Amino acid sequence: MLNDLKHLLHDFQPISLSDQRFDQSHEYFEGQSNQQAQVLQWLQHFGGNQIQRWSEKGLGARGPFRVLSVGCGSGILDLPLIERLAEQIESSGSNSSMHYTGIDPNPVACERFREEYVRLNTNSSELLVLEETVETHQWVEKMDLTHVVHSLYYFADPAVSLRALIKNVAVDGELVIFQAPKAELNLLADCFWQGHGEDPIWFSAELERHLQDTGTMFTKSRVDAEVDVTDCFDLGCLQGRLTFDFIIQSDSESLPAPIFRKVLDYLKAISRRHEGRVLAPHPVDVFVVRQSDDSTTQPDARLACSP
Ligand SMILES: C[S@@+](CC[C@H](N)C(=O)[O-])C[C@H]1O[C@@H](n2cnc3c(N)ncnc32)[C@H](O)[C@@H]1O
Protein backbone atom coordinates (compact mmCIF):
# COMPACT_ATOMS: atom_id res chain seq x y z
CA MET A 1 0.00 0.00 0.00
CA LEU A 2 2.85 2.38 0.82
CA ASN A 3 4.55 1.57 -2.46
CA ASP A 4 1.55 3.04 -4.31
CA LEU A 5 1.73 6.12 -2.12
CA LYS A 6 5.48 6.51 -2.72
CA HIS A 7 4.83 6.21 -6.42
CA LEU A 8 2.24 9.04 -6.29
CA LEU A 9 4.57 11.17 -4.18
CA HIS A 10 7.28 10.80 -6.77
CA ASP A 11 5.66 13.54 -8.85
CA PHE A 12 4.48 15.71 -5.99
CA GLN A 13 6.46 17.99 -3.69
CA PRO A 14 4.78 18.08 -0.24
CA ILE A 15 4.63 21.49 1.45
CA SER A 16 6.45 21.74 4.77
CA LEU A 17 4.54 22.80 7.85
CA SER A 18 4.96 26.46 8.82
CA ASP A 19 6.17 27.11 12.38
CA GLN A 20 2.63 28.00 13.38
CA ARG A 21 1.05 24.96 11.72
CA PHE A 22 3.67 22.62 13.22
CA ASP A 23 3.01 23.98 16.69
CA GLN A 24 -0.78 23.80 16.33
CA SER A 25 -0.87 20.37 14.73
CA HIS A 26 1.64 18.95 17.21
CA GLU A 27 -0.41 20.04 20.19
CA TYR A 28 -3.65 18.72 18.73
CA PHE A 29 -2.06 15.41 17.72
CA GLU A 30 -0.58 14.85 21.19
CA GLY A 31 -3.99 15.63 22.69
CA GLN A 32 -5.43 12.70 20.69
CA SER A 33 -2.79 10.27 21.99
CA ASN A 34 -2.31 8.64 25.37
CA GLN A 35 1.45 8.58 24.82
CA GLN A 36 2.41 11.95 26.28
CA ALA A 37 0.91 11.14 29.69
CA GLN A 38 3.17 8.09 29.84
CA VAL A 39 6.22 10.04 28.68
CA LEU A 40 5.54 12.57 31.42
CA GLN A 41 5.28 9.81 34.01
CA TRP A 42 8.66 8.45 32.91
CA LEU A 43 10.35 11.84 33.00
CA GLN A 44 8.88 12.62 36.39
CA HIS A 45 10.24 9.29 37.60
CA PHE A 46 13.80 10.04 36.34
CA GLY A 47 13.76 13.62 37.69
CA GLY A 48 12.15 12.57 40.96
CA ASN A 49 14.75 9.83 41.54
CA GLN A 50 17.53 12.31 40.89
CA ILE A 51 16.06 14.87 43.27
CA GLN A 52 15.66 12.19 45.94
CA ARG A 53 19.25 10.90 45.56
CA TRP A 54 20.51 14.44 45.57
CA SER A 55 18.62 15.50 48.71
CA GLU A 56 19.57 12.24 50.52
CA LYS A 57 23.22 13.14 49.92
CA GLY A 58 22.57 16.56 51.43
CA LEU A 59 23.63 18.22 48.21
CA GLY A 60 21.13 21.05 48.37
CA ALA A 61 23.99 23.50 48.61
CA ARG A 62 25.63 22.36 45.38
CA GLY A 63 23.33 24.55 43.30
CA PRO A 64 20.05 24.20 41.45
CA PHE A 65 18.75 21.00 39.87
CA ARG A 66 19.38 21.48 36.15
CA VAL A 67 17.10 20.17 33.43
CA LEU A 68 17.50 20.58 29.68
CA SER A 69 14.64 19.94 27.27
CA VAL A 70 15.92 19.62 23.71
CA GLY A 71 13.25 20.48 21.14
CA CYS A 72 10.84 21.63 23.86
CA GLY A 73 8.27 23.05 21.45
CA SER A 74 5.56 25.01 23.26
CA GLY A 75 6.22 23.15 26.51
CA ILE A 76 3.07 21.02 26.48
CA LEU A 77 5.13 18.25 28.05
CA ASP A 78 7.54 20.49 29.98
CA LEU A 79 4.99 22.60 31.85
CA PRO A 80 3.41 19.74 33.81
CA LEU A 81 6.91 18.28 34.31
CA ILE A 82 8.21 21.56 35.74
CA GLU A 83 5.21 21.72 38.05
CA ARG A 84 5.71 18.19 39.36
CA LEU A 85 9.50 18.42 39.76
CA ALA A 86 9.22 21.81 41.48
CA GLU A 87 6.79 20.28 43.95
CA GLN A 88 9.26 17.47 44.64
CA ILE A 89 12.09 19.93 45.19
CA GLU A 90 9.96 22.00 47.52
CA SER A 91 9.04 18.94 49.57
CA SER A 92 12.63 17.55 49.59
CA GLY A 93 13.62 20.00 52.31
CA SER A 94 16.82 20.79 50.41
CA ASN A 95 16.04 24.49 50.21
CA SER A 96 17.13 24.38 46.60
CA SER A 97 15.64 25.21 43.23
CA MET A 98 15.49 24.08 39.60
CA HIS A 99 16.92 25.69 36.49
CA TYR A 100 14.95 24.46 33.52
CA THR A 101 16.22 25.25 30.02
CA GLY A 102 14.27 24.57 26.86
CA ILE A 103 15.75 24.92 23.40
CA ASP A 104 13.78 24.94 20.17
CA PRO A 105 14.18 26.69 16.80
CA ASN A 106 10.43 27.36 16.43
CA PRO A 107 9.81 30.99 17.58
CA VAL A 108 6.02 30.53 17.75
CA ALA A 109 6.38 27.56 20.08
CA CYS A 110 9.09 29.21 22.24
CA GLU A 111 6.90 32.26 22.82
CA ARG A 112 3.93 30.13 23.81
CA PHE A 113 6.12 28.20 26.28
CA ARG A 114 7.28 31.43 27.96
CA GLU A 115 3.73 32.78 28.15
CA GLU A 116 2.27 29.60 29.61
CA TYR A 117 5.09 29.30 32.14
CA VAL A 118 4.15 32.64 33.73
CA ARG A 119 0.78 31.11 34.62
CA LEU A 120 2.45 28.24 36.55
CA ASN A 121 3.49 30.35 39.47
CA THR A 122 6.17 28.09 40.96
CA ASN A 123 8.56 29.50 43.56
CA SER A 124 11.38 27.04 43.13
CA SER A 125 11.93 27.00 39.36
CA GLU A 126 13.44 29.31 36.79
CA LEU A 127 12.81 28.86 33.09
CA LEU A 128 15.02 29.85 30.18
CA VAL A 129 13.61 29.18 26.70
CA LEU A 130 16.19 29.63 23.97
CA GLU A 131 15.15 29.99 20.37
CA GLU A 132 17.93 27.89 18.90
CA THR A 133 18.80 24.41 17.71
CA VAL A 134 20.79 21.72 19.48
CA GLU A 135 23.51 22.42 16.91
CA THR A 136 23.90 26.08 17.88
CA HIS A 137 23.44 25.66 21.64
CA GLN A 138 26.31 26.99 23.78
CA TRP A 139 27.02 24.53 26.57
CA VAL A 140 27.66 26.52 29.73
CA GLU A 141 26.79 23.93 32.37
CA LYS A 142 26.24 20.21 32.77
CA MET A 143 22.72 18.92 33.20
CA ASP A 144 21.23 16.60 35.83
CA LEU A 145 18.48 15.55 33.48
CA THR A 146 18.46 16.11 29.72
CA HIS A 147 15.52 14.89 27.73
CA VAL A 148 15.04 14.65 24.00
CA VAL A 149 11.42 13.79 23.29
CA HIS A 150 10.61 13.20 19.64
CA SER A 151 13.10 15.79 18.43
CA LEU A 152 16.17 13.77 17.43
CA TYR A 153 14.62 12.98 14.01
CA TYR A 154 15.02 16.65 13.09
CA PHE A 155 18.69 17.06 14.09
CA ALA A 156 21.06 17.91 11.23
CA ASP A 157 23.64 15.37 12.44
CA PRO A 158 22.27 13.23 15.30
CA ALA A 159 25.64 11.54 15.95
CA VAL A 160 27.43 14.85 16.53
CA SER A 161 24.64 16.26 18.70
CA LEU A 162 24.41 13.08 20.76
CA ARG A 163 28.11 13.32 21.57
CA ALA A 164 27.59 16.87 22.89
CA LEU A 165 24.45 15.89 24.81
CA ILE A 166 26.16 12.95 26.53
CA LYS A 167 29.27 14.99 27.31
CA ASN A 168 27.13 17.61 29.02
CA VAL A 169 25.29 15.30 31.40
CA ALA A 170 26.51 15.85 34.99
CA VAL A 171 27.89 12.97 37.06
CA ASP A 172 24.97 10.84 38.23
CA GLY A 173 22.76 12.60 35.69
CA GLU A 174 20.76 11.08 32.86
CA LEU A 175 20.08 11.63 29.21
CA VAL A 176 16.63 10.30 28.33
CA ILE A 177 15.60 10.00 24.70
CA PHE A 178 12.12 9.12 23.50
CA GLN A 179 12.34 7.96 19.91
CA ALA A 180 9.67 6.24 17.87
CA PRO A 181 10.24 3.02 15.96
CA LYS A 182 9.85 3.18 12.21
CA ALA A 183 6.55 1.35 12.17
CA GLU A 184 2.92 2.01 11.27
CA LEU A 185 2.47 5.80 11.57
CA ASN A 186 6.12 6.62 11.03
CA LEU A 187 6.34 4.50 7.91
CA LEU A 188 3.77 6.93 6.59
CA ALA A 189 5.57 10.04 7.87
CA ASP A 190 8.77 8.74 6.31
CA CYS A 191 7.14 8.79 2.84
CA PHE A 192 6.52 12.54 3.12
CA TRP A 193 9.38 13.70 5.30
CA GLN A 194 11.88 16.04 3.69
CA GLY A 195 14.88 17.97 4.87
CA HIS A 196 17.36 15.13 5.26
CA GLY A 197 18.09 14.75 1.56
CA GLU A 198 19.24 11.21 0.91
CA ASP A 199 20.15 10.61 4.57
CA PRO A 200 17.75 8.30 6.40
CA ILE A 201 15.85 9.75 9.34
CA TRP A 202 16.98 8.30 12.63
CA PHE A 203 14.19 6.33 14.19
CA SER A 204 14.63 4.10 17.21
CA ALA A 205 16.64 1.38 15.41
CA GLU A 206 19.18 3.87 14.02
CA LEU A 207 19.62 5.42 17.46
CA GLU A 208 20.09 2.03 19.09
CA ARG A 209 22.66 0.98 16.47
CA HIS A 210 24.57 4.21 16.99
CA LEU A 211 24.68 3.81 20.78
CA GLN A 212 25.92 0.24 20.36
CA ASP A 213 28.52 1.20 17.74
CA THR A 214 29.92 3.96 19.96
CA GLY A 215 30.11 1.66 23.00
CA THR A 216 27.62 3.78 24.94
CA MET A 217 25.90 1.91 27.76
CA PHE A 218 22.15 2.41 27.75
CA THR A 219 18.84 0.84 28.60
CA LYS A 220 15.96 0.64 26.19
CA SER A 221 12.31 -0.10 26.76
CA ARG A 222 9.05 0.27 24.89
CA VAL A 223 6.03 2.40 25.81
CA ASP A 224 2.87 1.31 23.99
CA ALA A 225 0.28 3.95 23.20
CA GLU A 226 -2.47 4.75 20.72
CA VAL A 227 -3.58 7.89 18.93
CA ASP A 228 -7.19 8.58 18.00
CA VAL A 229 -7.24 9.32 14.26
CA THR A 230 -11.04 9.26 13.83
CA ASP A 231 -11.24 12.97 12.92
CA CYS A 232 -8.84 12.48 10.00
CA PHE A 233 -11.63 10.74 8.10
CA ASP A 234 -13.82 13.84 8.25
CA LEU A 235 -12.26 15.99 5.55
CA GLY A 236 -14.17 19.09 6.57
CA CYS A 237 -13.02 18.87 10.19
CA LEU A 238 -10.33 21.38 11.11
CA GLN A 239 -9.07 19.23 13.98
CA GLY A 240 -8.92 16.20 11.72
CA ARG A 241 -6.70 18.16 9.34
CA LEU A 242 -4.37 19.06 12.22
CA THR A 243 -3.92 15.41 13.19
CA PHE A 244 -3.55 14.45 9.53
CA ASP A 245 -0.91 17.15 8.90
CA PHE A 246 1.14 16.16 11.91
CA ILE A 247 1.07 12.50 10.88
CA ILE A 248 2.35 13.28 7.39
CA GLN A 249 4.60 16.10 8.68
CA SER A 250 3.37 18.20 5.77
CA ASP A 251 0.64 20.70 4.97
CA SER A 252 -2.28 18.82 3.41
CA GLU A 253 -3.78 22.02 1.96
CA SER A 254 -2.76 21.28 -1.62
CA LEU A 255 -2.54 17.51 -1.37
CA PRO A 256 -3.96 15.80 -4.47
CA ALA A 257 -7.07 13.68 -3.77
CA PRO A 258 -5.46 10.32 -4.75
CA ILE A 259 -2.67 10.88 -2.20
CA PHE A 260 -5.21 11.87 0.44
CA ARG A 261 -7.14 8.67 -0.22
CA LYS A 262 -4.04 6.46 -0.02
CA VAL A 263 -3.10 7.99 3.34
CA LEU A 264 -6.59 7.41 4.71
CA ASP A 265 -6.66 3.82 3.39
CA TYR A 266 -3.34 3.17 5.08
CA LEU A 267 -4.51 4.74 8.36
CA LYS A 268 -7.59 2.54 8.27
CA ALA A 269 -5.50 -0.55 7.63
CA ILE A 270 -3.14 -0.03 10.59
CA SER A 271 -5.83 1.04 13.08
CA ARG A 272 -8.29 -0.78 15.29
CA ARG A 273 -11.90 0.26 15.97
CA HIS A 274 -12.99 0.80 19.54
CA GLU A 275 -16.34 2.26 20.65
CA GLY A 276 -16.81 4.05 17.35
CA ARG A 277 -13.28 5.49 17.35
CA VAL A 278 -10.35 4.67 15.06
CA LEU A 279 -7.16 4.12 17.05
CA ALA A 280 -3.69 3.87 15.49
CA PRO A 281 -0.67 2.36 17.27
CA HIS A 282 1.61 5.08 18.66
CA PRO A 283 4.50 3.36 20.45
CA VAL A 284 7.76 4.99 21.49
CA ASP A 285 11.09 3.61 22.72
CA VAL A 286 12.84 5.08 25.76
CA PHE A 287 16.65 5.17 25.82
CA VAL A 288 18.47 6.08 29.03
CA VAL A 289 22.16 6.93 29.22
CA ARG A 290 23.45 7.45 32.76
CA GLN A 291 26.65 9.37 33.51
CA SER A 292 28.48 7.67 36.36
CA ASP A 293 31.34 9.18 38.38
CA ASP A 294 34.07 7.30 36.52
CA SER A 295 32.96 9.19 33.41
CA THR A 296 31.75 6.09 31.61
CA THR A 297 28.13 5.69 30.80
CA GLN A 298 26.61 2.89 32.81
CA PRO A 299 23.12 1.52 32.55
CA ASP A 300 20.90 1.27 35.57
CA ALA A 301 19.01 -2.01 35.37
CA ARG A 302 16.16 -0.56 37.44
CA LEU A 303 15.48 1.93 34.69
CA ALA A 304 14.58 -0.84 32.29
CA CYS A 305 11.36 -1.25 34.27
CA SER A 306 8.36 0.93 33.89
CA PRO A 307 8.19 3.73 36.52
C1 LIG B 1 7.60 16.67 17.72
S1 LIG B 1 8.14 18.14 18.46
C2 LIG B 1 8.41 17.61 20.15
C3 LIG B 1 8.20 18.71 21.16
C4 LIG B 1 8.30 18.28 22.63
N1 LIG B 1 9.59 17.67 22.92
C5 LIG B 1 7.18 17.35 23.00
O1 LIG B 1 7.40 16.14 23.05
O2 LIG B 1 6.07 17.84 23.25
C6 LIG B 1 9.82 18.29 17.88
C7 LIG B 1 10.45 19.61 18.21
O3 LIG B 1 11.84 19.56 17.84
C8 LIG B 1 12.18 20.85 17.40
N2 LIG B 1 13.44 20.81 16.61
C9 LIG B 1 13.58 20.67 15.27
N3 LIG B 1 14.86 20.70 14.91
C10 LIG B 1 15.57 20.85 16.05
C11 LIG B 1 16.97 20.98 16.34
N4 LIG B 1 17.87 20.92 15.36
N5 LIG B 1 17.36 21.18 17.62
C12 LIG B 1 16.42 21.23 18.60
N6 LIG B 1 15.10 21.10 18.40
C13 LIG B 1 14.66 20.92 17.14
C14 LIG B 1 10.98 21.32 16.60
O4 LIG B 1 10.93 22.71 16.42
C15 LIG B 1 9.83 20.76 17.46
O5 LIG B 1 9.34 21.73 18.36
Coordinates of C-alpha atoms and ligand atoms in Angstrom, one line a residue:
M1 CA 0.0 0.0 0.0
L2 CA 2.8 2.4 0.8
N3 CA 4.5 1.6 -2.5
D4 CA 1.5 3.0 -4.3
L5 CA 1.7 6.1 -2.1
K6 CA 5.5 6.5 -2.7
H7 CA 4.8 6.2 -6.4
L8 CA 2.2 9.0 -6.3
L9 CA 4.6 11.2 -4.2
H10 CA 7.3 10.8 -6.8
D11 CA 5.7 13.5 -8.8
F12 CA 4.5 15.7 -6.0
Q13 CA 6.5 18.0 -3.7
P14 CA 4.8 18.1 -0.2
I15 CA 4.6 21.5 1.4
S16 CA 6.4 21.7 4.8
L17 CA 4.5 22.8 7.9
S18 CA 5.0 26.5 8.8
D19 CA 6.2 27.1 12.4
Q20 CA 2.6 28.0 13.4
R21 CA 1.1 25.0 11.7
F22 CA 3.7 22.6 13.2
D23 CA 3.0 24.0 16.7
Q24 CA -0.8 23.8 16.3
S25 CA -0.9 20.4 14.7
H26 CA 1.6 18.9 17.2
E27 CA -0.4 20.0 20.2
Y28 CA -3.7 18.7 18.7
F29 CA -2.1 15.4 17.7
E30 CA -0.6 14.9 21.2
G31 CA -4.0 15.6 22.7
Q32 CA -5.4 12.7 20.7
S33 CA -2.8 10.3 22.0
N34 CA -2.3 8.6 25.4
Q35 CA 1.5 8.6 24.8
Q36 CA 2.4 11.9 26.3
A37 CA 0.9 11.1 29.7
Q38 CA 3.2 8.1 29.8
V39 CA 6.2 10.0 28.7
L40 CA 5.5 12.6 31.4
Q41 CA 5.3 9.8 34.0
W42 CA 8.7 8.4 32.9
L43 CA 10.4 11.8 33.0
Q44 CA 8.9 12.6 36.4
H45 CA 10.2 9.3 37.6
F46 CA 13.8 10.0 36.3
G47 CA 13.8 13.6 37.7
G48 CA 12.1 12.6 41.0
N49 CA 14.8 9.8 41.5
Q50 CA 17.5 12.3 40.9
I51 CA 16.1 14.9 43.3
Q52 CA 15.7 12.2 45.9
R53 CA 19.3 10.9 45.6
W54 CA 20.5 14.4 45.6
S55 CA 18.6 15.5 48.7
E56 CA 19.6 12.2 50.5
K57 CA 23.2 13.1 49.9
G58 CA 22.6 16.6 51.4
L59 CA 23.6 18.2 48.2
G60 CA 21.1 21.1 48.4
A61 CA 24.0 23.5 48.6
R62 CA 25.6 22.4 45.4
G63 CA 23.3 24.5 43.3
P64 CA 20.0 24.2 41.5
F65 CA 18.7 21.0 39.9
R66 CA 19.4 21.5 36.1
V67 CA 17.1 20.2 33.4
L68 CA 17.5 20.6 29.7
S69 CA 14.6 19.9 27.3
V70 CA 15.9 19.6 23.7
G71 CA 13.3 20.5 21.1
C72 CA 10.8 21.6 23.9
G73 CA 8.3 23.1 21.4
S74 CA 5.6 25.0 23.3
G75 CA 6.2 23.2 26.5
I76 CA 3.1 21.0 26.5
L77 CA 5.1 18.2 28.1
D78 CA 7.5 20.5 30.0
L79 CA 5.0 22.6 31.8
P80 CA 3.4 19.7 33.8
L81 CA 6.9 18.3 34.3
I82 CA 8.2 21.6 35.7
E83 CA 5.2 21.7 38.0
R84 CA 5.7 18.2 39.4
L85 CA 9.5 18.4 39.8
A86 CA 9.2 21.8 41.5
E87 CA 6.8 20.3 44.0
Q88 CA 9.3 17.5 44.6
I89 CA 12.1 19.9 45.2
E90 CA 10.0 22.0 47.5
S91 CA 9.0 18.9 49.6
S92 CA 12.6 17.6 49.6
G93 CA 13.6 20.0 52.3
S94 CA 16.8 20.8 50.4
N95 CA 16.0 24.5 50.2
S96 CA 17.1 24.4 46.6
S97 CA 15.6 25.2 43.2
M98 CA 15.5 24.1 39.6
H99 CA 16.9 25.7 36.5
Y100 CA 14.9 24.5 33.5
T101 CA 16.2 25.3 30.0
G102 CA 14.3 24.6 26.9
I103 CA 15.8 24.9 23.4
D104 CA 13.8 24.9 20.2
P105 CA 14.2 26.7 16.8
N106 CA 10.4 27.4 16.4
P107 CA 9.8 31.0 17.6
V108 CA 6.0 30.5 17.8
A109 CA 6.4 27.6 20.1
C110 CA 9.1 29.2 22.2
E111 CA 6.9 32.3 22.8
R112 CA 3.9 30.1 23.8
F113 CA 6.1 28.2 26.3
R114 CA 7.3 31.4 28.0
E115 CA 3.7 32.8 28.1
E116 CA 2.3 29.6 29.6
Y117 CA 5.1 29.3 32.1
V118 CA 4.1 32.6 33.7
R119 CA 0.8 31.1 34.6
L120 CA 2.4 28.2 36.5
N121 CA 3.5 30.4 39.5
T122 CA 6.2 28.1 41.0
N123 CA 8.6 29.5 43.6
S124 CA 11.4 27.0 43.1
S125 CA 11.9 27.0 39.4
E126 CA 13.4 29.3 36.8
L127 CA 12.8 28.9 33.1
L128 CA 15.0 29.8 30.2
V129 CA 13.6 29.2 26.7
L130 CA 16.2 29.6 24.0
E131 CA 15.1 30.0 20.4
E132 CA 17.9 27.9 18.9
T133 CA 18.8 24.4 17.7
V134 CA 20.8 21.7 19.5
E135 CA 23.5 22.4 16.9
T136 CA 23.9 26.1 17.9
H137 CA 23.4 25.7 21.6
Q138 CA 26.3 27.0 23.8
W139 CA 27.0 24.5 26.6
V140 CA 27.7 26.5 29.7
E141 CA 26.8 23.9 32.4
K142 CA 26.2 20.2 32.8
M143 CA 22.7 18.9 33.2
D144 CA 21.2 16.6 35.8
L145 CA 18.5 15.6 33.5
T146 CA 18.5 16.1 29.7
H147 CA 15.5 14.9 27.7
V148 CA 15.0 14.6 24.0
V149 CA 11.4 13.8 23.3
H150 CA 10.6 13.2 19.6
S151 CA 13.1 15.8 18.4
L152 CA 16.2 13.8 17.4
Y153 CA 14.6 13.0 14.0
Y154 CA 15.0 16.6 13.1
F155 CA 18.7 17.1 14.1
A156 CA 21.1 17.9 11.2
D157 CA 23.6 15.4 12.4
P158 CA 22.3 13.2 15.3
A159 CA 25.6 11.5 16.0
V160 CA 27.4 14.9 16.5
S161 CA 24.6 16.3 18.7
L162 CA 24.4 13.1 20.8
R163 CA 28.1 13.3 21.6
A164 CA 27.6 16.9 22.9
L165 CA 24.5 15.9 24.8
I166 CA 26.2 12.9 26.5
K167 CA 29.3 15.0 27.3
N168 CA 27.1 17.6 29.0
V169 CA 25.3 15.3 31.4
A170 CA 26.5 15.8 35.0
V171 CA 27.9 13.0 37.1
D172 CA 25.0 10.8 38.2
G173 CA 22.8 12.6 35.7
E174 CA 20.8 11.1 32.9
L175 CA 20.1 11.6 29.2
V176 CA 16.6 10.3 28.3
I177 CA 15.6 10.0 24.7
F178 CA 12.1 9.1 23.5
Q179 CA 12.3 8.0 19.9
A180 CA 9.7 6.2 17.9
P181 CA 10.2 3.0 16.0
K182 CA 9.9 3.2 12.2
A183 CA 6.5 1.4 12.2
E184 CA 2.9 2.0 11.3
L185 CA 2.5 5.8 11.6
N186 CA 6.1 6.6 11.0
L187 CA 6.3 4.5 7.9
L188 CA 3.8 6.9 6.6
A189 CA 5.6 10.0 7.9
D190 CA 8.8 8.7 6.3
C191 CA 7.1 8.8 2.8
F192 CA 6.5 12.5 3.1
W193 CA 9.4 13.7 5.3
Q194 CA 11.9 16.0 3.7
G195 CA 14.9 18.0 4.9
H196 CA 17.4 15.1 5.3
G197 CA 18.1 14.8 1.6
E198 CA 19.2 11.2 0.9
D199 CA 20.2 10.6 4.6
P200 CA 17.8 8.3 6.4
I201 CA 15.9 9.8 9.3
W202 CA 17.0 8.3 12.6
F203 CA 14.2 6.3 14.2
S204 CA 14.6 4.1 17.2
A205 CA 16.6 1.4 15.4
E206 CA 19.2 3.9 14.0
L207 CA 19.6 5.4 17.5
E208 CA 20.1 2.0 19.1
R209 CA 22.7 1.0 16.5
H210 CA 24.6 4.2 17.0
L211 CA 24.7 3.8 20.8
Q212 CA 25.9 0.2 20.4
D213 CA 28.5 1.2 17.7
T214 CA 29.9 4.0 20.0
G215 CA 30.1 1.7 23.0
T216 CA 27.6 3.8 24.9
M217 CA 25.9 1.9 27.8
F218 CA 22.2 2.4 27.8
T219 CA 18.8 0.8 28.6
K220 CA 16.0 0.6 26.2
S221 CA 12.3 -0.1 26.8
R222 CA 9.0 0.3 24.9
V223 CA 6.0 2.4 25.8
D224 CA 2.9 1.3 24.0
A225 CA 0.3 3.9 23.2
E226 CA -2.5 4.8 20.7
V227 CA -3.6 7.9 18.9
D228 CA -7.2 8.6 18.0
V229 CA -7.2 9.3 14.3
T230 CA -11.0 9.3 13.8
D231 CA -11.2 13.0 12.9
C232 CA -8.8 12.5 10.0
F233 CA -11.6 10.7 8.1
D234 CA -13.8 13.8 8.2
L235 CA -12.3 16.0 5.5
G236 CA -14.2 19.1 6.6
C237 CA -13.0 18.9 10.2
L238 CA -10.3 21.4 11.1
Q239 CA -9.1 19.2 14.0
G240 CA -8.9 16.2 11.7
R241 CA -6.7 18.2 9.3
L242 CA -4.4 19.1 12.2
T243 CA -3.9 15.4 13.2
F244 CA -3.5 14.4 9.5
D245 CA -0.9 17.1 8.9
F246 CA 1.1 16.2 11.9
I247 CA 1.1 12.5 10.9
I248 CA 2.3 13.3 7.4
Q249 CA 4.6 16.1 8.7
S250 CA 3.4 18.2 5.8
D251 CA 0.6 20.7 5.0
S252 CA -2.3 18.8 3.4
E253 CA -3.8 22.0 2.0
S254 CA -2.8 21.3 -1.6
L255 CA -2.5 17.5 -1.4
P256 CA -4.0 15.8 -4.5
A257 CA -7.1 13.7 -3.8
P258 CA -5.5 10.3 -4.8
I259 CA -2.7 10.9 -2.2
F260 CA -5.2 11.9 0.4
R261 CA -7.1 8.7 -0.2
K262 CA -4.0 6.5 0.0
V263 CA -3.1 8.0 3.3
L264 CA -6.6 7.4 4.7
D265 CA -6.7 3.8 3.4
Y266 CA -3.3 3.2 5.1
L267 CA -4.5 4.7 8.4
K268 CA -7.6 2.5 8.3
A269 CA -5.5 -0.5 7.6
I270 CA -3.1 0.0 10.6
S271 CA -5.8 1.0 13.1
R272 CA -8.3 -0.8 15.3
R273 CA -11.9 0.3 16.0
H274 CA -13.0 0.8 19.5
E275 CA -16.3 2.3 20.7
G276 CA -16.8 4.0 17.3
R277 CA -13.3 5.5 17.3
V278 CA -10.4 4.7 15.1
L279 CA -7.2 4.1 17.1
A280 CA -3.7 3.9 15.5
P281 CA -0.7 2.4 17.3
H282 CA 1.6 5.1 18.7
P283 CA 4.5 3.4 20.5
V284 CA 7.8 5.0 21.5
D285 CA 11.1 3.6 22.7
V286 CA 12.8 5.1 25.8
F287 CA 16.6 5.2 25.8
V288 CA 18.5 6.1 29.0
V289 CA 22.2 6.9 29.2
R290 CA 23.5 7.4 32.8
Q291 CA 26.6 9.4 33.5
S292 CA 28.5 7.7 36.4
D293 CA 31.3 9.2 38.4
D294 CA 34.1 7.3 36.5
S295 CA 33.0 9.2 33.4
T296 CA 31.8 6.1 31.6
T297 CA 28.1 5.7 30.8
Q298 CA 26.6 2.9 32.8
P299 CA 23.1 1.5 32.5
D300 CA 20.9 1.3 35.6
A301 CA 19.0 -2.0 35.4
R302 CA 16.2 -0.6 37.4
L303 CA 15.5 1.9 34.7
A304 CA 14.6 -0.8 32.3
C305 CA 11.4 -1.3 34.3
S306 CA 8.4 0.9 33.9
P307 CA 8.2 3.7 36.5
Ligands
LIG1 C1 7.6 16.7 17.7 S1 8.1 18.1 18.5 C2 8.4 17.6 20.1 C3 8.2 18.7 21.2 C4 8.3 18.3 22.6 N1 9.6 17.7 22.9 C5 7.2 17.4 23.0 O1 7.4 16.1 23.0 O2 6.1 17.8 23.3 C6 9.8 18.3 17.9 C7 10.4 19.6 18.2 O3 11.8 19.6 17.8 C8 12.2 20.9 17.4 N2 13.4 20.8 16.6 C9 13.6 20.7 15.3 N3 14.9 20.7 14.9 C10 15.6 20.9 16.1 C11 17.0 21.0 16.3 N4 17.9 20.9 15.4 N5 17.4 21.2 17.6 C12 16.4 21.2 18.6 N6 15.1 21.1 18.4 C13 14.7 20.9 17.1 C14 11.0 21.3 16.6 O4 10.9 22.7 16.4 C15 9.8 20.8 17.5 O5 9.3 21.7 18.4

